[in-house]
């Protein structure tokens, strides 16, 4: 067993690009569910919008109808910052699209619509027709859109090491920027939730009829929450794509959404640090079980007829599932939730 | 207009309601709320079917009736929480077109609920502050910048604390509302409604579950509201309470307005007695 490698690899996973992407997605879900009580089960759709908006615009640009022959302004790759800015209106648009028909209805309708919308979007991204029109790359997805980011990266081409774990300058840069994004988004959520605006959101979570009876336009607040949380989720998807230098449709399956939810529940919904703590713990467990089991099977420490190189990857999710089940039983408020808040249910 | 002759011994209504006929749908001199042809049925059951009823401004009007008479449904319709099958109503001189609870609340009509809706995972103080209208910090951009709302927040907090004291909830201000008792939740909900400075406050059984000693002081608060020029409509089953504070009583039964008049006239009304006796044989209607 190579313990230094196991430990350094685990630590790197816990702070790495994937962890960052899911923490951002979970900050968005926290806005939706933790503070407003909205059941958004389609955070993967927001992440996909973030990833693909950046990938398409920064990679190839989009064919613009009626621009005649020859590539016009939109047909050339956009500068990285313009592509990143375009993520905001696109995520807003998706939130409006999902919210307008559903936010007036009972909470469960939003859950159904969002989970379906995320799958529809993923299937559409795979579809060859859409690839022809918008260069979505079909089932293979998109690569080669991160050169703009590499251009501004001072560490481009350098090699780094976290104890035994090597990583390149691109990863280092994305990780740094990603954690800055997490800090900024968390700070914004914190500022919002201590304000009267945040108070209205929490009152909607508790009882939207009470909020209405006190003169609050519940629909408008829910929509604002959906937009803000959706934008943060889209930023997560964008970081994911840039960090991995690829956007692939199957990265944004329902599993993406449920990972985001899992680490939010783990850390404690309705807490600013919930997504961050939950994310670190989630990826520590995932990272550790993966590298530990891989080492253990290689060294034949586990019964080979049960665990081998092919199936240990599944085993780690069983451990995460067991841990989560234990958490729900013994600490339903999450690791950092307030026990008093959980002491009574919503009446 | 042919006035029913008030029963012997009944004290006639005073103030602006003096001289009105004691009959359903009677016109009031200065109504704050007028309902017309309001109808709501659930399947085959007609829950509300009110031809015409007016509520006087600056008065305390009690809405009474047996269980299932349609009082809560009437409240829900008027405040926009339910939609009528037919009919309309007028609030403060303006017809209510598209009834929307939050717009009506902003226009000055605030209600409480029969089943309390305390926001359990907010503190008592936060519950109170939520009730204030026109908060600058409730817009998302202003919310980010504390100086834009901190001054107003301070004023709201002072007002909330004063009201909490009045309602004997001052010592609970930083508790979660979910930790309050049933009666305390009733008090909180009423105090919270007052944060909006409503013109008309509609209370659905505000005294239910509140201990008798506190009921007395609550009644005092309700009378204060009238003294401040606000209008109050409240649903209540306790006839002593109705006699004590109301200027006028509207009786509903099976969705209809059965009778109207000052409290003393109600107990002697044969229709009312019949309506109640159907369900409550031993009810003390406070008849003289
Ligand atoms: N959402 C609903 N669906 C079906 N029937 C309803 C609904 N709401 C009320 N009703 C029916 O309408 C009638 C009037 O109900 P409502 O709650 O208005 O009575 P109430 O006068 O407030 O009675 P109480 O004094 O017991 O509170 C009842 O028969 C009730 O069963
Ligand atoms: Mg009722």
XYZ file of C-alpha atoms and ligand atoms in Angstrom:
667
model
C 0.000 0.000 0.000
C 1.311 3.367 -1.030
C -0.100 5.520 1.777
C 1.534 8.808 0.749
C -0.028 8.447 -2.676
C -3.408 7.467 -1.221
C -3.426 10.484 1.076
C -2.209 13.047 -1.433
C -4.524 11.730 -4.127
C -7.493 11.903 -1.741
C -6.683 15.463 -0.722
C -6.315 16.520 -4.332
C -9.714 15.034 -5.195
C -11.314 16.883 -2.294
C -10.206 20.304 -3.545
C -10.103 19.475 -7.252
C -12.074 20.664 -10.246
C -14.913 18.152 -9.807
C -15.356 19.082 -6.160
C -15.475 22.770 -7.096
C -18.074 22.200 -9.799
C -20.348 20.254 -7.467
C -19.909 22.714 -4.625
C -21.014 25.541 -6.934
C -23.963 23.460 -8.134
C -24.845 22.756 -4.501
C -24.646 26.455 -3.577
C -27.308 26.950 -6.247
C -29.440 24.110 -4.908
C -29.018 25.575 -1.435
C -30.497 28.832 -2.716
C -33.390 26.916 -4.248
C -34.086 24.284 -1.652
C -32.261 25.309 1.498
C -33.611 28.859 1.557
C -36.669 28.964 -0.687
C -37.932 25.399 -0.426
C -37.954 24.920 -4.201
C -37.426 21.348 -5.327
C -35.091 21.831 -8.270
C -34.061 18.379 -9.450
C -32.637 19.728 -12.672
C -29.462 21.435 -11.532
C -27.640 19.349 -14.176
C -29.494 21.333 -16.832
C -28.134 24.613 -15.461
C -24.641 23.130 -15.291
C -24.961 21.863 -18.857
C -26.102 25.285 -20.034
C -23.062 26.810 -18.362
C -20.659 24.287 -19.832
C -22.045 24.311 -23.361
C -22.569 28.046 -23.590
C -18.917 28.554 -22.810
C -17.702 25.612 -24.885
C -19.648 26.539 -28.011
C -18.970 30.265 -27.911
C -15.320 30.101 -26.897
C -14.661 27.083 -29.115
C -16.332 27.813 -32.428
C -18.852 30.623 -32.103
C -22.354 29.980 -33.395
C -23.665 30.079 -36.947
C -25.911 33.135 -37.146
C -28.923 32.844 -39.431
C -28.889 35.153 -42.447
C -25.335 36.340 -42.066
C -24.667 35.363 -45.672
C -21.460 33.663 -46.707
C -18.248 33.746 -44.822
C -17.945 33.776 -41.051
C -19.318 36.907 -39.402
C -18.819 38.183 -35.867
C -20.721 35.383 -34.127
C -19.178 32.616 -36.220
C -15.696 33.198 -34.868
C -14.672 31.905 -31.467
C -15.576 34.437 -28.806
C -13.019 35.753 -26.348
C -13.120 33.721 -23.117
C -14.605 36.552 -21.054
C -17.458 37.160 -23.486
C -18.263 33.454 -23.543
C -18.207 33.364 -19.737
C -20.480 36.421 -19.492
C -22.937 34.830 -21.924
C -23.470 32.055 -19.365
C -25.427 34.494 -17.162
C -28.254 35.366 -19.591
C -28.440 31.765 -20.796
C -28.912 30.438 -17.251
C -31.453 33.190 -16.587
C -33.328 32.190 -19.718
C -33.452 28.539 -18.632
C -34.702 29.542 -15.176
C -37.506 31.616 -16.685
C -38.388 28.797 -19.066
C -38.704 26.333 -16.188
C -40.183 28.716 -13.667
C -42.914 30.572 -15.519
C -45.185 27.564 -16.023
C -44.411 25.787 -12.742
C -43.724 28.216 -9.918
C -47.389 29.042 -9.452
C -48.199 25.378 -9.038
C -47.564 23.071 -6.122
C -43.928 22.431 -5.217
C -43.794 18.924 -6.661
C -44.514 20.175 -10.177
C -41.240 22.052 -10.275
C -39.469 18.841 -9.254
C -41.065 16.886 -12.091
C -40.506 19.573 -14.701
C -36.890 20.234 -13.759
C -35.876 16.588 -13.713
C -37.505 16.083 -17.110
C -36.039 19.279 -18.551
C -32.527 18.251 -17.571
C -32.905 14.925 -19.370
C -34.456 16.576 -22.426
C -31.557 18.994 -22.606
C -29.001 16.200 -22.332
C -30.691 14.169 -25.071
C -30.899 17.259 -27.248
C -27.187 17.874 -26.819
C -26.540 14.339 -28.080
C -28.823 14.806 -31.095
C -26.953 15.092 -34.439
C -29.445 17.669 -35.773
C -28.599 20.117 -33.021
C -24.917 19.445 -33.658
C -25.320 20.478 -37.301
C -27.005 23.701 -36.313
C -25.173 24.774 -33.147
C -21.949 22.725 -33.153
C -22.848 20.941 -29.914
C -20.554 18.056 -30.763
C -23.179 15.332 -30.390
C -22.464 12.386 -28.104
C -18.731 13.089 -28.113
C -19.199 16.587 -26.816
C -16.754 19.425 -27.334
C -13.049 19.921 -26.775
C -10.493 22.569 -27.569
C -12.340 25.598 -26.209
C -10.041 26.369 -23.300
C -7.205 28.010 -25.217
C -8.435 31.454 -24.152
C -8.150 30.462 -20.517
C -4.754 28.909 -21.112
C -3.686 32.184 -22.695
C -4.263 34.126 -19.488
C -2.913 31.407 -17.208
C 0.467 32.490 -15.752
C 1.273 28.867 -14.864
C 0.478 27.436 -18.272
C 2.660 24.420 -19.110
C 4.162 24.181 -15.609
C 3.990 21.051 -13.482
C 2.940 21.042 -9.833
C 2.844 18.493 -7.079
C 0.676 18.076 -3.986
C 3.047 15.809 -2.060
C 2.903 12.693 -4.287
C 0.102 13.889 -6.560
C 1.243 15.609 -9.757
C -0.982 18.077 -11.596
C -0.499 20.637 -14.364
C -0.666 24.420 -14.474
C -4.083 24.408 -16.123
C -5.607 22.456 -13.253
C -3.857 24.651 -10.719
C -5.290 27.772 -12.330
C -8.836 26.417 -12.634
C -8.735 25.233 -9.022
C -7.589 28.660 -7.844
C -10.222 30.524 -9.862
C -12.841 27.935 -8.880
C -12.298 28.418 -5.171
C -12.402 32.187 -5.646
C -15.750 31.716 -7.389
C -16.986 29.587 -4.484
C -15.912 32.289 -2.041
C -17.593 35.055 -4.045
C -20.847 33.121 -4.545
C -20.991 32.121 -0.879
C -20.405 35.711 0.163
C -23.172 36.934 -2.141
C -25.581 34.320 -0.789
C -24.612 35.307 2.745
C -25.221 38.996 2.027
C -28.577 38.194 0.463
C -29.771 35.870 3.179
C -29.133 38.310 6.011
C -31.206 40.941 4.200
C -34.970 41.438 4.279
C -34.969 39.835 0.829
C -33.576 36.650 2.360
C -36.183 36.834 5.105
C -38.947 36.766 2.505
C -37.303 33.757 0.844
C -37.189 31.855 4.129
C -40.802 32.749 4.845
C -41.756 31.241 1.485
C -39.876 28.091 2.452
C -41.867 27.924 5.683
C -45.332 28.785 4.387
C -45.917 30.623 1.159
C -49.531 31.484 2.011
C -48.352 33.300 5.117
C -45.892 35.258 2.963
C -48.700 36.127 0.548
C -50.984 37.261 3.334
C -48.258 39.692 4.378
C -48.059 41.331 0.966
C -45.120 39.446 -0.549
C -45.173 38.644 -4.263
C -44.254 35.005 -3.789
C -43.993 34.186 -7.490
C -41.479 36.950 -8.137
C -39.296 35.901 -5.207
C -39.334 32.250 -6.229
C -38.330 33.281 -9.725
C -35.449 35.402 -8.444
C -34.265 32.504 -6.324
C -34.470 30.122 -9.276
C -32.467 32.509 -11.459
C -29.742 33.182 -8.893
C -29.310 29.532 -7.920
C -29.414 28.553 -11.588
C -26.652 30.997 -12.480
C -24.408 29.653 -9.717
C -25.102 26.106 -10.942
C -24.231 27.154 -14.507
C -20.931 28.585 -13.279
C -20.271 25.164 -11.721
C -20.863 23.495 -15.077
C -18.589 25.995 -16.784
C -15.741 25.345 -14.322
C -16.258 21.610 -14.798
C -15.925 21.927 -18.576
C -12.930 24.274 -18.509
C -11.118 22.205 -15.869
C -11.572 18.997 -17.829
C -11.044 20.785 -21.181
C -14.191 19.017 -22.402
C -17.976 19.290 -22.347
C -19.729 15.952 -22.771
C -23.481 15.452 -22.522
C -23.218 12.478 -20.191
C -21.408 14.540 -17.574
C -24.733 16.273 -16.986
C -26.976 13.315 -16.331
C -29.304 13.107 -13.318
C -26.332 11.794 -11.332
C -24.882 15.318 -11.479
C -28.016 16.717 -9.872
C -28.120 14.068 -7.186
C -24.445 14.497 -6.298
C -25.121 18.190 -5.798
C -28.110 17.380 -3.577
C -26.157 14.720 -1.691
C -23.360 16.995 -0.689
C -25.795 19.752 0.240
C -27.748 17.445 2.552
C -24.445 16.131 3.890
C -23.213 19.588 4.848
C -26.598 20.944 5.911
C -29.190 22.705 3.744
C -29.947 26.309 4.575
C -26.383 26.986 5.797
C -23.834 29.078 3.950
C -21.033 26.601 4.656
C -23.258 23.558 4.047
C -22.308 23.066 0.383
C -18.603 23.699 1.027
C -18.258 21.365 4.000
C -20.497 18.789 2.372
C -18.501 19.012 -0.847
C -15.146 18.555 0.871
C -16.416 15.563 2.839
C -18.177 14.010 -0.147
C -15.084 14.195 -2.322
C -12.783 13.091 0.479
C -14.858 9.933 0.806
C -15.131 9.406 -2.951
C -11.447 10.114 -3.490
C -10.272 7.963 -0.607
C -12.439 4.934 -1.354
C -11.438 5.064 -4.986
C -7.705 5.196 -4.506
C -7.769 2.926 -1.454
C -9.830 0.229 -3.126
C -7.770 0.477 -6.275
C -4.594 -0.027 -4.274
C -6.136 -2.754 -2.175
C -7.345 -4.779 -5.138
C -4.014 -4.353 -6.872
C -2.250 -5.689 -3.792
C -4.808 -8.479 -3.422
C -5.812 -7.320 0.055
C -9.494 -7.871 -0.608
C -11.186 -11.132 -1.515
C -10.746 -11.204 -5.275
C -14.007 -13.037 -5.923
C -15.874 -10.072 -4.500
C -13.812 -7.035 -5.367
C -11.638 -6.691 -8.433
C -10.315 -3.946 -10.701
C -13.587 -3.795 -12.569
C -16.096 -3.326 -9.820
C -14.380 -1.424 -7.025
C -15.603 1.822 -8.548
C -19.148 0.812 -7.679
C -18.177 -0.100 -4.154
C -17.236 3.459 -3.254
C -20.746 4.676 -3.986
C -22.055 1.974 -1.690
C -19.891 3.425 1.077
C -21.123 6.933 0.327
C -24.702 5.654 0.345
C -24.197 3.907 3.673
C -22.640 7.037 5.132
C -25.514 9.140 3.895
C -28.116 6.756 5.294
C -26.353 6.857 8.654
C -26.300 10.642 8.511
C -30.002 10.908 7.811
C -30.729 8.635 10.773
C -28.322 10.144 13.287
C -27.925 13.765 12.164
C -30.894 14.651 9.940
C -29.977 18.326 10.015
C -26.684 17.629 8.200
C -23.245 17.991 9.691
C -23.560 21.707 10.311
C -27.320 22.110 10.481
C -28.979 23.560 13.554
C -30.569 20.855 15.672
C -33.201 23.254 16.970
C -34.370 23.994 13.445
C -34.872 20.326 12.801
C -36.655 19.706 16.088
C -40.040 20.570 14.657
C -41.285 19.768 11.209
C -43.004 22.174 8.890
C -46.668 22.364 9.757
C -86.805 50.189 4.285
C -88.821 48.114 6.679
C -86.784 47.592 9.794
C -87.311 44.497 11.857
C -88.423 45.568 15.242
C -85.525 45.019 17.634
C -86.419 42.646 20.408
C -87.252 44.092 23.756
C -84.255 44.790 25.932
C -81.739 44.760 23.047
C -79.356 47.673 23.060
C -79.525 49.296 19.656
C -76.365 49.917 17.682
C -74.605 53.170 18.361
C -72.311 55.447 16.406
C -72.392 55.307 12.620
C -74.546 52.196 12.673
C -77.382 53.780 14.630
C -80.752 53.539 13.011
C -79.892 50.810 10.515
C -82.374 48.084 9.839
C -81.475 44.706 11.300
C -81.778 42.765 8.075
C -79.313 40.844 5.868
C -77.561 42.998 3.281
C -78.461 46.321 4.863
C -76.556 49.314 3.430
C -73.956 50.907 5.722
C -73.174 54.628 5.693
C -69.436 54.193 4.930
C -68.604 50.611 4.004
C -64.970 49.499 3.702
C -65.926 46.159 2.221
C -68.901 45.271 0.020
C -69.509 41.763 -1.288
C -71.987 41.194 -4.076
C -73.383 37.915 -5.351
C -70.370 36.068 -4.027
C -70.648 32.330 -4.630
C -68.302 29.421 -4.120
C -69.179 25.764 -4.230
C -67.103 22.662 -3.693
C -68.598 19.981 -5.896
C -72.253 19.903 -4.944
C -71.767 21.770 -1.685
C -72.414 25.491 -1.774
C -69.990 26.836 0.799
C -70.641 30.541 0.237
C -73.647 32.173 -1.397
C -73.816 35.776 -0.242
C -76.221 38.099 -2.088
C -75.036 41.353 -0.600
C -73.232 42.302 2.546
C -71.460 45.466 3.680
C -68.972 46.051 6.471
C -68.737 49.454 8.067
C -65.402 51.309 8.179
C -63.928 51.944 11.614
C -66.111 49.335 13.280
C -65.612 45.888 14.741
C -67.850 43.443 12.933
C -68.241 39.875 14.160
C -68.893 37.118 11.664
C -70.551 34.222 13.409
C -72.295 31.031 12.403
C -72.309 27.313 13.084
C -69.372 25.116 12.031
C -69.227 24.759 8.278
C -71.303 27.906 7.732
C -68.734 29.194 5.224
C -67.038 31.880 7.307
C -63.503 30.784 6.533
C -64.367 30.265 2.879
C -65.813 33.784 2.810
C -62.544 35.097 4.264
C -60.558 33.140 1.685
C -62.572 34.613 -1.160
C -62.366 38.187 0.082
C -58.598 38.012 0.664
C -57.883 36.376 -2.688
C -56.786 32.981 -1.354
C -59.683 31.293 -3.125
C -61.549 32.212 -6.297
C -65.307 32.668 -6.349
C -67.465 30.919 -8.955
C -69.391 34.144 -9.355
C -69.677 37.603 -7.891
C -67.308 40.337 -6.884
C -66.441 42.668 -4.080
C -65.233 46.144 -3.376
C -62.530 47.094 -0.913
C -62.041 50.655 0.271
C -64.155 52.030 -2.547
C -62.345 50.158 -5.320
C -63.670 47.064 -7.018
C -61.322 44.130 -6.604
C -60.616 42.958 -10.133
C -57.988 40.265 -10.151
C -57.926 39.201 -6.541
C -54.366 38.596 -5.544
C -53.549 38.022 -1.882
C -50.334 40.010 -1.871
C -51.862 42.977 -3.720
C -54.835 43.064 -1.360
C -52.477 42.924 1.603
C -50.534 45.866 0.206
C -53.779 47.725 -0.346
C -54.440 47.394 3.383
C -56.422 44.195 3.874
C -54.490 41.775 6.056
C -55.835 38.532 7.421
C -54.916 35.834 9.889
C -55.665 32.158 9.516
C -57.869 29.847 11.549
C -55.052 27.293 11.476
C -52.081 29.441 12.393
C -49.325 29.902 9.869
C -46.358 30.765 12.008
C -43.105 30.534 10.111
C -41.643 27.909 12.389
C -37.969 28.135 11.448
C -37.837 31.902 11.685
C -37.473 33.613 15.029
C -40.444 35.408 16.548
C -38.779 38.728 15.777
C -38.137 37.759 12.141
C -41.783 36.728 11.862
C -42.752 40.182 13.026
C -40.349 42.049 10.763
C -41.623 40.122 7.774
C -45.023 41.697 8.335
C -43.860 45.231 7.569
C -44.728 46.491 4.094
C -42.646 48.557 1.658
C -39.277 47.338 2.853
C -36.448 48.651 0.719
C -34.280 45.648 1.578
C -36.803 43.274 0.081
C -35.556 43.971 -3.418
C -32.675 41.750 -4.402
C -30.183 44.465 -5.331
C -30.887 46.718 -2.375
C -30.746 43.643 -0.158
C -27.075 43.203 -1.011
C -26.195 46.666 0.274
C -26.914 46.918 3.960
C -26.766 50.732 4.307
C -29.739 50.935 1.959
C -32.032 49.218 4.437
C -30.397 49.160 7.855
C -32.085 52.374 9.018
C -35.541 51.164 8.010
C -34.774 47.775 9.548
C -34.050 49.482 12.860
C -37.376 51.286 12.801
C -39.189 48.078 11.914
C -37.466 46.296 14.766
C -38.558 48.945 17.247
C -42.118 48.701 16.053
C -41.962 44.903 16.242
C -40.611 44.991 19.780
C -43.321 47.384 20.901
C -46.013 45.123 19.462
C -44.431 42.018 20.981
C -44.500 43.687 24.381
C -48.144 44.539 23.911
C -48.929 40.945 23.040
C -46.867 39.564 25.955
C -44.394 37.891 23.609
C -41.407 40.122 24.332
C -39.536 37.404 26.207
C -39.898 35.045 23.227
C -38.490 37.415 20.615
C -35.432 35.360 19.688
C -37.070 31.940 19.992
C -37.971 30.031 16.869
C -41.687 30.497 16.213
C -41.948 26.699 16.072
C -41.253 26.636 19.821
C -44.336 28.707 20.647
C -47.494 27.188 22.093
C -50.699 27.137 20.080
C -52.114 30.197 21.827
C -48.839 32.086 21.513
C -48.891 31.397 17.780
C -52.335 32.988 17.550
C -50.952 36.041 19.324
C -47.890 36.153 17.085
C -49.986 35.927 13.961
C -52.205 38.781 15.042
C -49.244 40.930 16.061
C -47.530 40.143 12.750
C -50.595 41.216 10.799
C -50.527 44.540 12.637
C -46.980 45.201 11.414
C -48.537 45.998 8.028
C -50.665 48.826 9.466
C -53.764 47.410 7.783
C -56.876 49.446 7.110
C -58.952 46.319 7.480
C -57.820 43.387 9.552
C -59.625 40.087 9.188
C -59.147 37.691 12.099
C -60.262 34.079 11.801
C -60.995 32.881 15.356
C -58.252 34.953 16.999
C -59.218 33.932 20.532
C -59.352 30.182 19.961
C -56.904 28.560 22.355
C -55.902 31.792 24.071
C -56.262 31.682 27.850
C -59.132 33.730 29.330
C -56.904 36.205 31.142
C -55.083 37.009 27.929
C -58.349 37.087 25.974
C -59.319 40.135 27.999
C -56.168 42.007 27.066
C -56.478 40.846 23.461
C -59.979 42.252 23.347
C -58.472 45.481 24.604
C -56.043 45.451 21.664
C -58.848 44.876 19.205
C -60.736 47.831 20.657
C -57.553 49.893 20.358
C -57.468 49.041 16.662
C -60.923 50.543 16.302
C -59.796 53.581 18.249
C -56.951 53.972 15.744
C -59.540 54.092 12.984
C -58.964 50.602 11.641
C -61.758 48.266 10.665
C -61.915 44.775 12.087
C -63.842 41.739 10.905
C -63.450 38.682 13.080
C -64.853 35.196 13.192
C -65.656 34.003 16.682
C -67.653 31.250 18.339
C -67.591 32.664 21.871
C -70.725 34.800 22.197
C -69.409 36.602 25.276
C -66.512 37.895 23.217
C -68.868 38.888 20.426
C -71.073 40.797 22.850
C -68.130 42.449 24.484
C -66.397 44.052 21.514
C -68.433 43.978 18.345
C -70.421 46.916 17.019
C -72.244 44.782 14.534
C -72.754 41.083 13.968
C -73.219 39.226 10.686
C -74.586 35.708 11.028
C -73.878 33.137 8.346
C -75.481 29.739 7.956
C -75.092 27.310 5.100
C -73.177 29.884 3.093
C -75.796 32.638 3.319
C -76.047 35.745 5.420
C -78.872 34.872 7.747
C -79.099 37.932 9.922
C -77.359 41.183 10.769
C -77.600 43.597 13.622
C -76.020 44.800 16.823
C -74.939 41.962 19.126
C -77.931 42.259 21.414
C -80.391 41.804 18.577
C -78.863 38.520 17.447
C -79.631 36.332 20.432
C -83.334 36.974 20.081
C -83.493 36.355 16.339
C -85.536 33.207 15.744
C -83.740 32.340 12.462
C -80.395 32.467 14.227
C -81.582 30.301 17.078
C -82.944 27.759 14.624
C -79.708 27.723 12.634
C -77.652 27.146 15.739
C -79.996 24.662 17.350
C -79.509 22.425 14.363
C -76.016 21.799 15.633
C -75.592 23.259 19.117
C -78.494 22.579 21.441
C -76.791 23.993 24.464
C -75.267 27.061 22.858
C -75.558 30.182 24.953
C -76.367 32.891 22.482
C -76.408 35.458 25.218
C -80.098 36.098 24.742
C -81.453 38.342 27.456
N -61.239 23.159 0.105
C -62.462 22.647 0.331
N -62.890 21.573 -0.355
C -64.108 21.060 -0.137
N -64.988 21.552 0.745
C -64.627 22.618 1.468
C -63.349 23.217 1.306
N -63.241 24.275 2.149
C -64.414 24.316 2.812
N -65.250 23.331 2.406
C -66.619 23.121 2.885
O -67.282 24.350 2.881
C -68.079 24.484 4.018
C -67.729 25.761 4.733
O -66.460 25.620 5.306
P -65.777 26.777 6.136
O -64.397 26.340 6.469
O -65.898 28.045 5.391
O -66.659 26.826 7.445
P -66.526 27.770 8.724
O -67.744 28.584 8.787
O -65.245 28.484 8.723
O -66.552 26.693 9.896
P -65.770 26.664 11.295
O -66.532 27.517 12.225
O -65.845 25.233 11.682
O -64.401 27.129 11.041
C -67.873 23.242 4.857
O -68.967 22.389 4.649
C -66.628 22.629 4.312
O -66.695 21.233 4.371
Mg -63.581 28.512 9.872
